[in-house]
C-alpha cells in the first residue's frame, strides 16, 4: 500500500514535469526562468528542484546552450546591440561570464557595426546616409541606442562625432 503523501508528491512531480516539458516545447528557457514559471504555477520548491535536476540530467535544460541561442537570435534576427542582449540574458538568470562568451561567439557571425548598418539600410531604404537631415539622423541614432548599440559606434557609422550630435541638440 502506498503512502498518500508519497502518492501526492509523485503526482505533483509528474504534473510539474509535464508543465516543464510544455514550457520547453514552446521555446528554450534558462534554468532560472523555468524554476520561476514552475513556482508561479504553485509547485513546491522540492518538486521544482527535482524536476529541474532531472531536465538538466536529460539535457533538456542547459544554460550555456540557451544563452548562445538567445544571444544569436537577438543579434542576428532582431539586430540588437550587445547591451540589450546582455540585459535580456541577465533577466533570464544567465551568469555574466556565460553572457560574455555567448555575445562574443555571436559577434563572430555578425558584428555590431554590421547590425547597425543593416538597420540603417532597412530604415532609410533607397536613401544614402549623407542624404539624411539632422533630425532624421538624430531619430535614427536614438532608435539604435534603444536597441543597445554603443553611441560611439552609431555616430561612427552615421559619419559624425558624438560632439557634433550633442551640439546639434542644443
mmCIF file of C-alpha atoms in Angstrom:
data_model
loop_
_atom_site.group_PDB
_atom_site.id
_atom_site.type_symbol
_atom_site.label_atom_id
_atom_site.label_comp_id
_atom_site.label_asym_id
_atom_site.label_seq_id
_atom_site.Cartn_x
_atom_site.Cartn_y
_atom_site.Cartn_z
ATOM 1 C CA UNK A 1 0.000 0.000 0.000
ATOM 2 C CA UNK A 2 1.351 3.420 -0.996
ATOM 3 C CA UNK A 3 1.577 6.299 1.452
ATOM 4 C CA UNK A 4 -0.910 9.017 0.384
ATOM 5 C CA UNK A 5 1.722 11.729 0.899
ATOM 6 C CA UNK A 6 4.178 9.971 -1.403
ATOM 7 C CA UNK A 7 1.422 9.499 -3.978
ATOM 8 C CA UNK A 8 0.646 13.214 -3.934
ATOM 9 C CA UNK A 9 4.343 14.095 -4.263
ATOM 10 C CA UNK A 10 4.702 11.745 -7.236
ATOM 11 C CA UNK A 11 1.584 13.215 -8.825
ATOM 12 C CA UNK A 12 2.806 16.763 -8.197
ATOM 13 C CA UNK A 13 6.247 15.925 -9.626
ATOM 14 C CA UNK A 14 4.642 14.358 -12.689
ATOM 15 C CA UNK A 15 2.437 17.410 -13.239
ATOM 16 C CA UNK A 16 5.403 19.745 -12.776
ATOM 17 C CA UNK A 17 7.423 17.706 -15.246
ATOM 18 C CA UNK A 18 4.597 17.818 -17.801
ATOM 19 C CA UNK A 19 4.280 21.580 -17.347
ATOM 20 C CA UNK A 20 8.044 21.977 -17.757
ATOM 21 C CA UNK A 21 8.016 19.969 -20.990
ATOM 22 C CA UNK A 22 5.152 22.090 -22.339
ATOM 23 C CA UNK A 23 7.029 25.284 -21.496
ATOM 24 C CA UNK A 24 10.225 23.979 -23.099
ATOM 25 C CA UNK A 25 8.375 22.864 -26.211
ATOM 26 C CA UNK A 26 7.204 26.454 -26.761
ATOM 27 C CA UNK A 27 10.781 27.810 -26.618
ATOM 28 C CA UNK A 28 14.087 27.246 -24.891
ATOM 29 C CA UNK A 29 14.379 28.583 -21.371
ATOM 30 C CA UNK A 30 17.071 29.185 -18.800
ATOM 31 C CA UNK A 31 17.139 27.230 -15.563
ATOM 32 C CA UNK A 32 16.103 30.279 -13.531
ATOM 33 C CA UNK A 33 13.306 31.085 -15.947
ATOM 34 C CA UNK A 34 11.848 27.569 -15.779
ATOM 35 C CA UNK A 35 12.180 27.472 -11.984
ATOM 36 C CA UNK A 36 10.260 30.740 -11.717
ATOM 37 C CA UNK A 37 7.495 29.579 -14.057
ATOM 38 C CA UNK A 38 7.008 26.306 -12.170
ATOM 39 C CA UNK A 39 6.911 28.127 -8.814
ATOM 40 C CA UNK A 40 4.369 30.598 -10.269
ATOM 41 C CA UNK A 41 2.199 27.603 -11.159
ATOM 42 C CA UNK A 42 2.165 26.636 -7.486
ATOM 43 C CA UNK A 43 4.609 23.735 -7.415
ATOM 44 C CA UNK A 44 6.541 23.247 -4.177
ATOM 45 C CA UNK A 45 10.251 24.108 -4.127
ATOM 46 C CA UNK A 46 11.468 20.493 -3.603
ATOM 47 C CA UNK A 47 9.331 19.305 -6.540
ATOM 48 C CA UNK A 48 10.644 22.135 -8.759
ATOM 49 C CA UNK A 49 14.251 21.340 -7.804
ATOM 50 C CA UNK A 50 13.727 17.649 -8.555
ATOM 51 C CA UNK A 51 12.194 18.384 -11.960
ATOM 52 C CA UNK A 52 14.939 20.896 -12.850
ATOM 53 C CA UNK A 53 17.657 18.405 -11.852
ATOM 54 C CA UNK A 54 16.021 15.719 -13.991
ATOM 55 C CA UNK A 55 15.739 18.046 -17.013
ATOM 56 C CA UNK A 56 19.404 19.036 -16.672
ATOM 57 C CA UNK A 57 20.349 15.360 -16.450
ATOM 58 C CA UNK A 58 18.331 14.641 -19.612
ATOM 59 C CA UNK A 59 19.998 17.680 -21.279
ATOM 60 C CA UNK A 60 16.694 19.454 -21.878
ATOM 61 C CA UNK A 61 17.999 22.363 -19.794
ATOM 62 C CA UNK A 62 21.411 23.837 -20.477
ATOM 63 C CA UNK A 63 22.097 27.489 -19.714
ATOM 64 C CA UNK A 64 25.175 27.611 -21.961
ATOM 65 C CA UNK A 65 23.276 26.353 -24.990
ATOM 66 C CA UNK A 66 20.290 28.551 -24.158
ATOM 67 C CA UNK A 67 22.466 31.680 -23.791
ATOM 68 C CA UNK A 68 24.184 31.101 -27.127
ATOM 69 C CA UNK A 69 20.900 30.531 -28.924
ATOM 70 C CA UNK A 70 19.192 33.502 -27.296
ATOM 71 C CA UNK A 71 22.136 35.835 -27.971
ATOM 72 C CA UNK A 72 22.284 34.683 -31.589
ATOM 73 C CA UNK A 73 18.551 35.204 -32.075
ATOM 74 C CA UNK A 74 18.682 38.733 -30.668
ATOM 75 C CA UNK A 75 21.845 39.676 -32.584
ATOM 76 C CA UNK A 76 21.107 38.099 -35.962
ATOM 77 C CA UNK A 77 17.320 38.069 -36.222
ATOM 78 C CA UNK A 78 16.351 41.089 -34.121
ATOM 79 C CA UNK A 79 19.576 43.050 -34.761
ATOM 80 C CA UNK A 80 20.111 44.082 -31.145
ATOM 81 C CA UNK A 81 23.288 45.516 -29.688
ATOM 82 C CA UNK A 82 25.383 43.852 -27.016
ATOM 83 C CA UNK A 83 23.906 45.903 -24.157
ATOM 84 C CA UNK A 84 20.356 44.879 -24.999
ATOM 85 C CA UNK A 85 21.382 41.224 -25.385
ATOM 86 C CA UNK A 86 23.208 41.340 -22.060
ATOM 87 C CA UNK A 87 20.186 42.816 -20.263
ATOM 88 C CA UNK A 88 17.889 40.183 -21.735
ATOM 89 C CA UNK A 89 20.159 37.336 -20.641
ATOM 90 C CA UNK A 90 20.632 38.829 -17.165
ATOM 91 C CA UNK A 91 16.842 38.940 -16.769
ATOM 92 C CA UNK A 92 16.784 35.248 -17.596
ATOM 93 C CA UNK A 93 19.288 34.473 -14.858
ATOM 94 C CA UNK A 94 22.318 33.770 -17.011
ATOM 95 C CA UNK A 95 25.764 34.219 -15.445
ATOM 96 C CA UNK A 96 27.783 37.220 -16.707
ATOM 97 C CA UNK A 97 30.709 35.030 -17.798
ATOM 98 C CA UNK A 98 28.360 32.959 -19.922
ATOM 99 C CA UNK A 99 26.767 36.110 -21.319
ATOM 100 C CA UNK A 100 30.151 37.474 -22.403
ATOM 101 C CA UNK A 101 31.046 34.173 -24.076
ATOM 102 C CA UNK A 102 27.683 33.966 -25.850
ATOM 103 C CA UNK A 103 27.889 37.514 -27.167
ATOM 104 C CA UNK A 104 31.493 37.028 -28.305
ATOM 105 C CA UNK A 105 30.510 33.831 -30.112
ATOM 106 C CA UNK A 106 27.554 35.559 -31.788
ATOM 107 C CA UNK A 107 29.634 38.557 -32.845
ATOM 108 C CA UNK A 108 31.840 36.213 -34.869
ATOM 109 C CA UNK A 109 28.789 35.820 -37.101
ATOM 110 C CA UNK A 110 27.597 39.439 -37.211
ATOM 111 C CA UNK A 111 29.401 42.428 -35.742
ATOM 112 C CA UNK A 112 27.607 45.301 -34.053
ATOM 113 C CA UNK A 113 28.803 47.557 -36.882
ATOM 114 C CA UNK A 114 27.206 45.252 -39.485
ATOM 115 C CA UNK A 115 23.977 45.121 -37.482
ATOM 116 C CA UNK A 116 23.873 48.926 -37.255
ATOM 117 C CA UNK A 117 24.489 49.246 -40.985
ATOM 118 C CA UNK A 118 21.780 46.696 -41.712
ATOM 119 C CA UNK A 119 19.269 48.523 -39.545
ATOM 120 C CA UNK A 120 20.137 51.882 -41.077
ATOM 121 C CA UNK A 121 19.719 50.486 -44.587
ATOM 122 C CA UNK A 122 16.389 48.969 -43.614
ATOM 123 C CA UNK A 123 15.163 52.263 -42.120
ATOM 124 C CA UNK A 124 16.316 54.648 -44.836
ATOM 125 C CA UNK A 125 15.554 52.313 -47.752
ATOM 126 C CA UNK A 126 16.736 53.947 -51.001
ATOM 127 C CA UNK A 127 18.390 56.994 -49.407
ATOM 128 C CA UNK A 128 22.030 57.361 -48.518
ATOM 129 C CA UNK A 129 23.211 58.336 -45.040
ATOM 130 C CA UNK A 130 24.620 61.561 -46.488
ATOM 131 C CA UNK A 131 21.119 62.475 -47.744
ATOM 132 C CA UNK A 132 19.594 62.357 -44.240
ATOM 133 C CA UNK A 133 18.919 65.627 -42.469
ATOM 134 C CA UNK A 134 19.997 66.161 -38.851
ATOM 135 C CA UNK A 135 16.571 65.355 -37.414
ATOM 136 C CA UNK A 136 16.483 62.033 -39.302
ATOM 137 C CA UNK A 137 19.999 61.166 -38.130
ATOM 138 C CA UNK A 138 19.110 62.030 -34.534
ATOM 139 C CA UNK A 139 15.963 59.896 -34.649
ATOM 140 C CA UNK A 140 17.921 57.033 -36.186
ATOM 141 C CA UNK A 141 20.672 57.310 -33.550
ATOM 142 C CA UNK A 142 18.110 57.270 -30.719
ATOM 143 C CA UNK A 143 16.452 54.181 -32.177
ATOM 144 C CA UNK A 144 19.806 52.404 -32.416
ATOM 145 C CA UNK A 145 20.733 53.353 -28.842
ATOM 146 C CA UNK A 146 17.415 51.889 -27.710
ATOM 147 C CA UNK A 147 18.424 48.631 -29.368
ATOM 148 C CA UNK A 148 21.527 48.511 -27.185
ATOM 149 C CA UNK A 149 24.242 49.753 -29.522
ATOM 150 C CA UNK A 150 27.043 51.986 -28.195
ATOM 151 C CA UNK A 151 26.707 55.665 -29.106
ATOM 152 C CA UNK A 152 30.317 55.891 -30.316
ATOM 153 C CA UNK A 153 29.763 53.159 -32.893
ATOM 154 C CA UNK A 154 26.416 54.598 -34.011
ATOM 155 C CA UNK A 155 27.980 58.001 -34.631
ATOM 156 C CA UNK A 156 30.896 56.415 -36.486
ATOM 157 C CA UNK A 157 28.524 54.593 -38.836
ATOM 158 C CA UNK A 158 26.437 57.738 -39.314
ATOM 159 C CA UNK A 159 29.645 59.591 -40.177
ATOM 160 C CA UNK A 160 29.503 62.057 -37.313
ATOM 161 C CA UNK A 161 31.170 62.575 -33.993
ATOM 162 C CA UNK A 162 29.252 62.374 -30.753
ATOM 163 C CA UNK A 163 30.179 66.026 -30.069
ATOM 164 C CA UNK A 164 28.597 67.153 -33.346
ATOM 165 C CA UNK A 165 25.449 65.255 -32.476
ATOM 166 C CA UNK A 166 25.285 66.744 -28.963
ATOM 167 C CA UNK A 167 25.902 70.287 -30.254
ATOM 168 C CA UNK A 168 23.051 69.953 -32.780
ATOM 169 C CA UNK A 169 20.604 69.209 -29.963
ATOM 170 C CA UNK A 170 21.390 72.387 -28.016
#
